Short mmCIF file of C-alpha atoms (C1' of nucleotides) in Angstrom, two decimals:
data_model
loop_
_atom_site.label_atom_id
_atom_site.label_comp_id
_atom_site.label_asym_id
_atom_site.label_seq_id
_atom_site.Cartn_x
_atom_site.Cartn_y
_atom_site.Cartn_z
CA MET A 1 26.79 -12.11 16.40
CA GLY A 2 26.85 -8.37 16.83
CA ARG A 3 23.61 -7.43 18.53
CA PRO A 4 23.90 -3.85 19.72
CA ARG A 5 22.95 -3.24 23.32
CA ASN A 6 23.47 0.49 23.45
CA PHE A 7 20.18 1.38 21.79
CA ASN A 8 16.51 1.15 22.58
CA ARG A 9 14.97 -1.73 20.70
CA ASP A 10 11.44 -0.49 21.29
CA GLU A 11 12.21 2.96 19.99
CA ALA A 12 13.86 1.52 16.90
CA LEU A 13 10.84 -0.66 16.25
CA GLN A 14 8.51 2.29 16.68
CA ALA A 15 10.59 4.24 14.19
CA ALA A 16 10.32 1.34 11.75
CA ILE A 17 6.55 1.30 12.20
CA ASN A 18 6.36 4.96 11.27
CA VAL A 19 8.42 4.43 8.13
CA PHE A 20 6.34 1.45 6.99
CA TRP A 21 3.19 3.33 7.92
CA LYS A 22 4.14 6.28 5.74
CA LYS A 23 5.69 4.47 2.78
CA GLY A 24 4.32 0.95 2.79
CA TYR A 25 6.36 -2.24 2.74
CA ASP A 26 7.84 -1.97 -0.74
CA GLY A 27 8.14 1.80 -0.57
CA ALA A 28 10.23 1.65 2.59
CA SER A 29 13.87 1.11 1.67
CA MET A 30 16.49 -0.23 4.02
CA LYS A 31 18.06 3.22 3.93
CA ASP A 32 14.78 4.79 5.00
CA LEU A 33 14.50 2.29 7.82
CA THR A 34 18.04 2.35 9.14
CA SER A 35 18.34 6.13 9.13
CA ALA A 36 15.00 6.50 10.92
CA MET A 37 15.92 3.79 13.42
CA GLY A 38 19.36 5.26 14.04
CA ILE A 39 21.22 2.03 13.34
CA ASN A 40 23.21 0.54 10.49
CA SER A 41 21.93 -2.30 8.42
CA PRO A 42 24.14 -4.97 10.02
CA SER A 43 22.58 -4.12 13.37
CA LEU A 44 19.10 -4.26 11.89
CA TYR A 45 19.79 -7.73 10.54
CA ALA A 46 21.31 -8.87 13.82
CA VAL A 47 18.39 -7.63 15.89
CA PHE A 48 15.34 -8.11 13.67
CA GLY A 49 16.38 -10.75 11.15
CA ASP A 50 15.55 -9.03 7.88
CA LYS A 51 13.21 -6.46 6.41
CA HIS A 52 10.36 -8.94 6.19
CA GLN A 53 10.59 -10.06 9.81
CA LEU A 54 10.89 -6.43 10.89
CA TYR A 55 7.68 -5.70 9.01
CA LEU A 56 5.80 -8.52 10.71
CA GLU A 57 7.10 -7.42 14.09
CA ALA A 58 6.03 -3.85 13.29
CA ILE A 59 2.54 -5.09 12.50
CA ASP A 60 2.34 -7.05 15.75
CA ARG A 61 3.58 -4.15 17.76
CA TYR A 62 1.18 -1.69 16.13
CA SER A 63 -1.71 -4.09 16.65
CA ASN A 64 -1.01 -4.12 20.36
CA ASP A 65 -0.35 -0.39 20.73
CA ASP A 66 -1.61 2.40 18.47
CA GLY A 67 -3.98 0.15 16.57
CA CYS A 68 -5.96 -0.86 19.61
CA ALA A 69 -5.89 2.53 21.32
CA PRO A 70 -9.53 3.16 20.34
CA LEU A 71 -10.39 -0.22 21.80
CA VAL A 72 -8.75 0.73 25.08
CA ALA A 73 -10.60 4.03 25.04
CA PHE A 74 -13.82 2.12 24.45
CA GLU A 75 -13.16 -0.29 27.29
CA SER A 76 -11.97 2.35 29.74
CA GLU A 77 -15.06 4.53 29.67
CA SER A 78 -17.66 3.25 32.12
CA ASP A 79 -20.80 4.61 30.49
CA ILE A 80 -21.55 2.71 27.30
CA GLU A 81 -22.67 5.71 25.29
CA LYS A 82 -19.62 7.69 26.31
CA ALA A 83 -17.55 4.63 25.51
CA VAL A 84 -18.80 4.57 21.93
CA ILE A 85 -18.06 8.26 21.59
CA ALA A 86 -14.59 7.72 23.03
CA PHE A 87 -13.97 5.00 20.46
CA MET A 88 -14.90 7.27 17.58
CA ARG A 89 -12.98 10.26 18.86
CA SER A 90 -9.93 8.18 19.61
CA THR A 91 -10.04 6.77 16.10
CA ILE A 92 -10.18 10.21 14.54
CA ASP A 93 -7.53 11.57 16.85
CA TYR A 94 -4.99 8.82 16.24
CA ALA A 95 -5.65 8.81 12.51
CA SER A 96 -5.21 12.56 12.10
CA ASN A 97 -2.85 13.72 14.83
CA HIS A 98 -0.44 10.88 15.47
CA GLU A 99 2.83 12.14 16.87
CA SER A 100 4.79 10.47 14.10
CA GLY A 101 3.00 12.51 11.45
CA SER A 102 1.72 9.35 9.77
CA LYS A 103 -1.93 9.59 8.81
CA GLY A 104 -4.69 7.04 8.86
CA CYS A 105 -4.21 3.50 10.12
CA PHE A 106 -1.12 1.40 9.51
CA LEU A 107 -3.22 -1.73 9.23
CA GLY A 108 -6.10 -0.30 7.24
CA ASN A 109 -4.10 1.86 4.86
CA CYS A 110 -0.78 0.05 4.45
CA VAL A 111 -0.83 -3.55 5.56
CA SER A 112 -3.97 -4.01 3.49
CA THR A 113 -1.91 -3.39 0.37
CA SER A 114 0.54 -6.18 1.15
CA VAL A 115 -2.13 -8.75 1.94
CA GLY A 116 -1.59 -11.76 -0.28
CA GLU A 117 1.78 -10.42 -1.41
CA VAL A 118 3.88 -10.31 1.75
CA GLU A 119 3.83 -13.56 3.68
CA GLY A 120 2.25 -13.39 7.10
CA THR A 121 0.22 -10.26 6.52
CA THR A 122 -3.11 -11.86 5.66
CA GLU A 123 -3.46 -13.74 8.95
CA ARG A 124 -2.35 -10.69 10.89
CA LEU A 125 -4.86 -8.39 9.25
CA GLN A 126 -7.61 -10.96 9.69
CA ASP A 127 -6.77 -11.35 13.37
CA ALA A 128 -6.75 -7.59 13.86
CA ILE A 129 -10.20 -7.26 12.30
CA THR A 130 -11.90 -10.19 13.98
CA GLY A 131 -10.09 -9.44 17.23
CA ALA A 132 -11.43 -5.89 17.22
CA ASP A 133 -14.92 -7.15 16.40
CA GLU A 134 -14.79 -9.52 19.34
CA ARG A 135 -13.40 -7.08 21.86
CA LEU A 136 -16.07 -4.54 20.96
CA ALA A 137 -18.77 -7.19 21.11
CA ALA A 138 -17.51 -8.45 24.48
CA ARG A 139 -18.07 -5.02 25.99
CA PHE A 140 -21.61 -4.93 24.64
CA GLU A 141 -22.26 -8.36 26.10
CA LYS A 142 -21.09 -7.20 29.50
CA GLU A 143 -23.47 -4.25 29.29
CA LYS A 144 -26.30 -6.63 28.48
CA GLU A 145 -25.54 -8.69 31.58
CA GLN A 146 -25.67 -5.54 33.65
CA GLY A 147 -28.99 -4.59 32.10
CA ASN A 148 -27.70 -1.48 30.39
CA LEU A 149 -28.55 -2.89 26.99
CA PRO A 150 -31.60 -4.97 26.03
CA ALA A 151 -31.26 -8.74 26.06
CA ASP A 152 -31.68 -9.00 22.30
CA PHE A 153 -29.02 -6.43 21.52
CA PRO A 154 -27.00 -7.80 18.56
CA SER A 155 -23.53 -7.25 20.02
CA LEU A 156 -21.39 -8.66 17.23
CA GLU A 157 -23.42 -6.96 14.51
CA ARG A 158 -23.03 -3.57 16.17
CA ALA A 159 -19.36 -4.24 16.87
CA ARG A 160 -18.82 -4.78 13.16
CA LEU A 161 -20.79 -1.66 12.44
CA MET A 162 -18.49 0.35 14.67
CA PHE A 163 -15.41 -1.14 13.11
CA ASP A 164 -16.59 -0.52 9.56
CA LEU A 165 -17.40 3.11 10.31
CA ARG A 166 -13.91 3.41 11.71
CA GLN A 167 -12.40 2.40 8.39
CA GLY A 168 -14.11 5.22 6.59
CA GLN A 169 -12.77 7.66 9.12
CA VAL A 170 -9.19 6.48 8.83
CA LEU A 171 -9.35 6.63 5.04
CA ARG A 172 -10.53 10.23 5.21
CA ALA A 173 -7.73 10.97 7.64
CA ARG A 174 -5.18 9.32 5.37
CA ALA A 175 -6.41 11.52 2.52
CA GLU A 176 -6.03 14.49 4.86
CA LEU A 177 -9.66 15.42 4.60
CA ASP A 178 -11.11 17.63 7.31
CA GLN A 179 -12.06 15.54 10.31
CA ASP A 180 -14.65 18.10 11.37
CA THR A 181 -16.93 16.75 8.68
CA THR A 182 -16.92 13.35 10.30
CA GLU A 183 -17.38 14.94 13.71
CA ALA A 184 -20.67 16.42 12.48
CA GLY A 185 -22.61 13.18 12.19
CA LEU A 186 -21.09 11.59 15.25
CA ALA A 187 -24.11 11.90 17.50
CA PHE A 188 -26.33 10.08 15.04
CA ARG A 189 -23.80 7.32 14.56
CA VAL A 190 -23.59 6.73 18.28
CA LYS A 191 -27.36 6.61 18.56
CA MET A 192 -27.54 4.07 15.74
CA ILE A 193 -24.87 1.84 17.17
CA LEU A 194 -26.78 1.58 20.42
CA ALA A 195 -30.28 1.58 18.93
CA ILE A 196 -32.96 -0.89 20.07
CA MET B 1 8.46 7.57 -31.43
CA GLY B 2 7.18 3.99 -31.70
CA ARG B 3 3.62 3.98 -30.45
CA PRO B 4 2.14 0.57 -31.13
CA ARG B 5 -1.25 0.55 -32.86
CA ASN B 6 -1.86 -3.15 -32.96
CA PHE B 7 -3.00 -3.53 -29.38
CA ASN B 8 -5.91 -2.43 -27.26
CA ARG B 9 -4.90 0.51 -25.13
CA ASP B 10 -7.92 0.11 -22.85
CA GLU B 11 -7.22 -3.54 -22.20
CA ALA B 12 -3.59 -2.80 -21.44
CA LEU B 13 -4.60 -0.09 -18.99
CA GLN B 14 -7.08 -2.42 -17.31
CA ALA B 15 -4.33 -5.00 -16.95
CA ALA B 16 -2.12 -2.36 -15.37
CA ILE B 17 -4.89 -1.48 -12.93
CA ASN B 18 -5.12 -5.08 -11.82
CA VAL B 19 -1.38 -5.32 -11.24
CA PHE B 20 -1.27 -2.09 -9.21
CA TRP B 21 -4.40 -3.16 -7.38
CA LYS B 22 -2.84 -6.44 -6.34
CA LYS B 23 0.71 -5.30 -5.61
CA GLY B 24 0.58 -1.57 -4.95
CA TYR B 25 2.65 1.09 -6.69
CA ASP B 26 6.08 0.15 -5.39
CA GLY B 27 5.32 -3.54 -5.35
CA ALA B 28 4.42 -3.56 -9.04
CA SER B 29 7.57 -3.92 -11.11
CA MET B 30 7.89 -2.95 -14.75
CA LYS B 31 8.21 -6.65 -15.50
CA ASP B 32 4.93 -7.36 -13.68
CA LEU B 33 3.26 -4.60 -15.64
CA THR B 34 4.59 -5.28 -19.13
CA SER B 35 3.96 -9.02 -18.97
CA ALA B 36 0.41 -8.48 -17.72
CA MET B 37 -0.22 -5.80 -20.34
CA GLY B 38 1.23 -7.90 -23.14
CA ILE B 39 3.68 -5.25 -24.32
CA ASN B 40 7.37 -4.52 -23.95
CA SER B 41 8.68 -1.70 -21.87
CA PRO B 42 9.56 0.56 -24.84
CA SER B 43 5.91 0.43 -25.90
CA LEU B 44 4.77 1.18 -22.37
CA TYR B 45 6.94 4.26 -22.26
CA ALA B 46 5.80 5.36 -25.71
CA VAL B 47 2.12 5.00 -24.88
CA PHE B 48 1.85 5.89 -21.21
CA GLY B 49 4.92 8.00 -20.50
CA ASP B 50 6.38 6.20 -17.51
CA LYS B 51 5.37 4.07 -14.56
CA HIS B 52 4.20 7.07 -12.57
CA GLN B 53 1.95 8.45 -15.31
CA LEU B 54 0.58 4.98 -15.92
CA TYR B 55 -0.31 4.77 -12.23
CA LEU B 56 -2.15 8.07 -12.28
CA GLU B 57 -4.01 7.05 -15.42
CA ALA B 58 -4.89 3.75 -13.77
CA ILE B 59 -6.33 5.62 -10.81
CA ASP B 60 -8.40 7.88 -13.05
CA ARG B 61 -9.69 4.98 -15.05
CA TYR B 62 -10.58 2.96 -11.97
CA SER B 63 -12.34 5.94 -10.43
CA ASN B 64 -14.59 6.16 -13.47
CA ASP B 65 -15.22 2.43 -13.83
CA ASP B 66 -14.99 -0.22 -11.14
CA GLY B 67 -14.67 2.27 -8.34
CA CYS B 68 -17.97 3.95 -9.05
CA ALA B 69 -19.87 0.80 -9.93
CA PRO B 70 -21.67 0.87 -6.56
CA LEU B 71 -22.59 4.49 -7.24
CA VAL B 72 -24.10 3.52 -10.57
CA ALA B 73 -25.98 0.69 -8.89
CA PHE B 74 -27.25 3.17 -6.32
CA GLU B 75 -28.37 5.65 -8.95
CA SER B 76 -29.92 3.05 -11.23
CA GLU B 77 -32.37 1.58 -8.73
CA SER B 78 -35.57 3.60 -8.62
CA ASP B 79 -36.71 2.80 -5.10
CA ILE B 80 -34.46 4.50 -2.57
CA GLU B 81 -34.38 1.64 -0.10
CA LYS B 82 -33.56 -0.85 -2.82
CA ALA B 83 -30.97 1.63 -4.08
CA VAL B 84 -29.16 1.62 -0.76
CA ILE B 85 -29.25 -2.16 -0.71
CA ALA B 86 -27.91 -2.22 -4.26
CA PHE B 87 -25.04 0.03 -3.24
CA MET B 88 -24.04 -2.24 -0.39
CA ARG B 89 -24.35 -5.45 -2.38
CA SER B 90 -22.47 -4.00 -5.31
CA THR B 91 -19.69 -2.92 -2.97
CA ILE B 92 -19.37 -6.39 -1.48
CA ASP B 93 -19.63 -8.05 -4.86
CA TYR B 94 -16.95 -5.98 -6.56
CA ALA B 95 -14.65 -6.18 -3.56
CA SER B 96 -14.88 -9.95 -3.24
CA ASN B 97 -15.57 -11.33 -6.69
CA HIS B 98 -13.86 -9.02 -9.14
CA GLU B 99 -13.03 -10.81 -12.37
CA SER B 100 -9.38 -9.86 -12.06
CA GLY B 101 -9.03 -11.72 -8.78
CA SER B 102 -7.99 -8.54 -6.99
CA LYS B 103 -9.69 -8.09 -3.66
CA GLY B 104 -11.00 -4.99 -1.92
CA CYS B 105 -10.84 -1.54 -3.47
CA PHE B 106 -7.94 -0.20 -5.50
CA LEU B 107 -8.44 3.27 -4.08
CA GLY B 108 -9.18 2.28 -0.50
CA ASN B 109 -6.60 -0.46 -0.12
CA CYS B 110 -3.74 0.55 -2.44
CA VAL B 111 -3.81 4.17 -3.48
CA SER B 112 -4.27 5.08 0.17
CA THR B 113 -0.78 3.74 0.85
CA SER B 114 0.84 6.00 -1.73
CA VAL B 115 -0.92 9.15 -0.58
CA GLY B 116 1.70 11.75 0.26
CA GLU B 117 4.44 9.62 -1.30
CA VAL B 118 3.49 9.37 -4.96
CA GLU B 119 2.74 12.71 -6.54
CA GLY B 120 -0.80 13.23 -7.70
CA THR B 121 -2.38 10.57 -5.53
CA THR B 122 -3.59 12.76 -2.67
CA GLU B 123 -5.82 14.96 -4.83
CA ARG B 124 -7.16 11.96 -6.67
CA LEU B 125 -8.08 10.09 -3.51
CA GLN B 126 -9.65 13.23 -2.06
CA ASP B 127 -11.69 13.76 -5.20
CA ALA B 128 -12.83 10.15 -5.19
CA ILE B 129 -14.03 10.42 -1.59
CA THR B 130 -15.74 13.80 -1.78
CA GLY B 131 -17.08 12.97 -5.23
CA ALA B 132 -18.71 9.81 -3.92
CA ASP B 133 -20.12 11.70 -0.94
CA GLU B 134 -21.67 14.25 -3.25
CA ARG B 135 -23.11 11.79 -5.74
CA LEU B 136 -24.75 9.83 -2.95
CA ALA B 137 -26.06 12.99 -1.33
CA ALA B 138 -27.42 14.25 -4.65
CA ARG B 139 -29.61 11.19 -4.96
CA PHE B 140 -30.95 11.73 -1.44
CA GLU B 141 -31.71 15.34 -2.27
CA LYS B 142 -33.66 14.25 -5.33
CA GLU B 143 -35.69 11.87 -3.18
CA LYS B 144 -36.44 14.70 -0.79
CA GLU B 145 -37.76 16.82 -3.63
CA GLN B 146 -40.01 13.98 -4.64
CA GLY B 147 -41.26 13.63 -1.08
CA ASN B 148 -39.82 10.14 -0.60
CA LEU B 149 -37.60 11.40 2.20
CA PRO B 150 -38.46 13.97 4.88
CA ALA B 151 -37.45 17.56 4.25
CA ASP B 152 -34.94 17.58 7.10
CA PHE B 153 -33.16 14.44 5.93
CA PRO B 154 -29.42 15.07 6.33
CA SER B 155 -28.32 13.96 2.89
CA LEU B 156 -24.61 14.63 3.07
CA GLU B 157 -24.31 13.15 6.55
CA ARG B 158 -25.98 9.90 5.45
CA ALA B 159 -23.97 9.86 2.25
CA ARG B 160 -20.80 9.91 4.31
CA LEU B 161 -22.23 7.24 6.54
CA MET B 162 -22.78 4.98 3.54
CA PHE B 163 -19.32 5.65 2.22
CA ASP B 164 -17.65 4.96 5.55
CA LEU B 165 -19.49 1.67 5.94
CA ARG B 166 -18.30 0.76 2.49
CA GLN B 167 -14.68 1.13 3.57
CA GLY B 168 -15.10 -1.42 6.31
CA GLN B 169 -16.58 -3.84 3.83
CA VAL B 170 -13.77 -3.49 1.31
CA LEU B 171 -11.16 -3.96 4.02
CA ARG B 172 -12.83 -7.20 5.10
CA ALA B 173 -12.93 -8.28 1.48
CA ARG B 174 -9.26 -7.45 1.02
CA ALA B 175 -8.46 -9.58 4.05
CA GLU B 176 -10.57 -12.33 2.47
CA LEU B 177 -12.93 -12.49 5.40
CA ASP B 178 -16.30 -14.09 4.82
CA GLN B 179 -18.66 -11.56 3.29
CA ASP B 180 -21.66 -13.42 4.69
CA THR B 181 -20.91 -11.89 8.04
CA THR B 182 -21.36 -8.41 6.61
CA GLU B 183 -24.46 -9.55 4.76
CA ALA B 184 -26.03 -10.40 8.11
CA GLY B 185 -26.37 -6.87 9.45
CA LEU B 186 -27.28 -5.37 6.10
CA ALA B 187 -30.96 -4.81 6.84
CA PHE B 188 -30.21 -2.78 9.94
CA ARG B 189 -27.62 -0.71 8.12
CA VAL B 190 -30.08 0.18 5.42
CA LYS B 191 -32.69 1.14 7.99
CA MET B 192 -30.15 3.26 9.78
CA ILE B 193 -29.03 5.10 6.67
CA LEU B 194 -32.61 6.06 5.84
CA ALA B 195 -33.77 6.64 9.42
CA ILE B 196 -35.89 9.69 10.36
"C1'" DA C 1 47.78 -2.30 30.39
"C1'" DT C 2 46.75 -6.22 27.45
"C1'" DC C 3 44.03 -9.41 25.33
"C1'" DG C 4 39.65 -11.41 23.85
"C1'" DT C 5 35.15 -10.24 22.80
"C1'" DT C 6 31.46 -7.52 21.41
"C1'" DT C 7 29.60 -3.64 19.07
"C1'" DT C 8 29.71 -0.32 15.31
"C1'" DG C 9 30.76 1.59 10.78
"C1'" DT C 10 32.42 1.09 5.99
"C1'" DA C 11 32.29 -0.88 1.93
"C1'" DA C 12 31.18 -4.16 -1.35
"C1'" DT C 13 28.22 -8.03 -3.23
"C1'" DG C 14 24.92 -9.90 -6.64
"C1'" DG C 15 20.61 -9.07 -8.25
"C1'" DA C 16 16.67 -6.45 -9.65
"C1'" DT C 17 14.83 -2.00 -10.96
"C1'" DG C 18 13.16 1.70 -14.14
"C1'" DA C 19 14.35 3.53 -18.31
"C1'" DT C 20 16.44 3.41 -23.40
"C1'" DA C 21 19.37 2.65 -27.40
"C1'" DC C 22 19.27 0.05 -31.22
"C1'" DA C 23 18.36 -3.47 -34.45
"C1'" DA C 24 14.87 -6.52 -36.51
"C1'" DA C 25 10.55 -6.94 -38.38
"C1'" DA C 26 6.44 -5.37 -40.29
"C1'" DT C 27 3.82 -2.14 -42.68
"C1'" DA C 28 2.71 1.44 -46.00
"C1'" DA C 29 3.97 4.26 -50.11
"C1'" DA C 30 5.98 4.70 -54.54
"C1'" DT D 1 9.61 -4.52 -55.86
"C1'" DT D 2 11.98 -0.92 -53.56
"C1'" DT D 3 12.14 2.43 -50.30
"C1'" DA D 4 10.72 5.12 -46.34
"C1'" DT D 5 8.49 4.78 -42.08
"C1'" DT D 6 6.55 2.78 -38.20
"C1'" DT D 7 6.13 -0.90 -34.88
"C1'" DT D 8 8.18 -4.55 -32.11
"C1'" DG D 9 11.70 -7.19 -29.68
"C1'" DT D 10 16.32 -7.61 -27.68
"C1'" DA D 11 19.77 -6.18 -25.14
"C1'" DT D 12 21.86 -2.80 -22.34
"C1'" DC D 13 22.35 1.21 -19.23
"C1'" DA D 14 23.16 3.31 -14.73
"C1'" DT D 15 21.12 3.06 -10.42
"C1'" DC D 16 19.28 1.38 -6.41
"C1'" DC D 17 18.06 -2.47 -3.66
"C1'" DA D 18 18.53 -5.93 0.29
"C1'" DT D 19 22.06 -8.31 2.26
"C1'" DT D 20 26.64 -9.38 4.18
"C1'" DA D 21 31.75 -9.58 4.59
"C1'" DC D 22 35.16 -7.26 6.97
"C1'" DA D 23 37.67 -3.81 9.42
"C1'" DA D 24 37.67 -0.35 13.05
"C1'" DA D 25 36.40 0.94 17.48
"C1'" DA D 26 34.76 0.25 22.14
"C1'" DC D 27 34.36 -2.54 25.95
"C1'" DG D 28 35.25 -5.91 29.78
"C1'" DA D 29 38.06 -9.15 32.16
"C1'" DT D 30 42.18 -10.38 34.10
#
DNA sequence: ATCGTTTTGTAATGGATGATACAAAATAAA
DNA sequence: TTTATTTTGTATCATCCATTACAAAACGAT
């Protein structure tokens, strides 16, 4: 059943992500999707099932790529303070200067709308949130073991703090508000996240 | 031009808000809207213009009602520390237990999707964000004048901090994640907002 | 080169969408 | 009550949507 082989599935999926990211699930028409992906609708159906399955796959892919880029930045930096800074900067950078031109966060600004309306989105958004919380907390725990953070450091609480701050930043980015304003208070935020 | 007089315009608009809030702009069909508003489409067009104008009016109305409820809670409480707590609790409460059943924040979780796609939404979201920043900061400034906060207290920076934290909370609420988890770290967040 | 198969493009399907024309009903005026 | 006007409900419009049938083209095997 006509699956095309002469095209890059990953690139097509990335193109679909960018369309959904910009227009939302309902706002993205099949025409928007197919023209951005460079395929005709029959191919889309053969490869991805239907619009709904494509959407879920786009969410999964984004969760494992762009969406967790700040997490990777956080985990890659060896010094914990620099790691927190890297997380914040990476968040702002991806939310404001993504190569696709889409602003904000696909999960935070688009998938959130379809929660409860499009099947499969609620669990995925929940997993993305709690997963981020846990990955951030895990790093803090490791720092505690190494003695770089006090033994009573509330890792999960501060992880959630970081994540929540992130959401404000991506909303500002989505609204195309100047990211320099968020840059201003960054030092204090870092200090607070690591305080006591 | 048949404008109906035998119905409550405000109630109809509130019903429209709840539909848009739950389903987003594109996801809300005229049928969804008219049946929730208790009117037929000709009446909707006579009273509100069209779907697009109704959406913009819904945004404006929400911005001046539900959306700023936490701001009112913040401004109403006389003690500044209790005021910050009131802001946070009000945010969580409205985002999780709104009478309409809609979760999260209409602006943060729905309008954000249509930014750049639906005309008139970008300015409105920007105004809502910067307006909230300024109202929060204004209260801090007043406290400084009264000597309840140090003279070098960075009002706007902390206002933005509060607002950004709020966005994380409404996203968790939209995803129907347990709000008790956010309640846990509340004391520290309040301390951090008012620190130094 | 020919045939069978796979990939691509066109075109059409039924259904739903946003928007209105129009008639029925209700109201107000005389 | 009769008439003019306004409000409501029905029914329809063209259009766009997601989806798929089908034909054309490209490919691979023999």
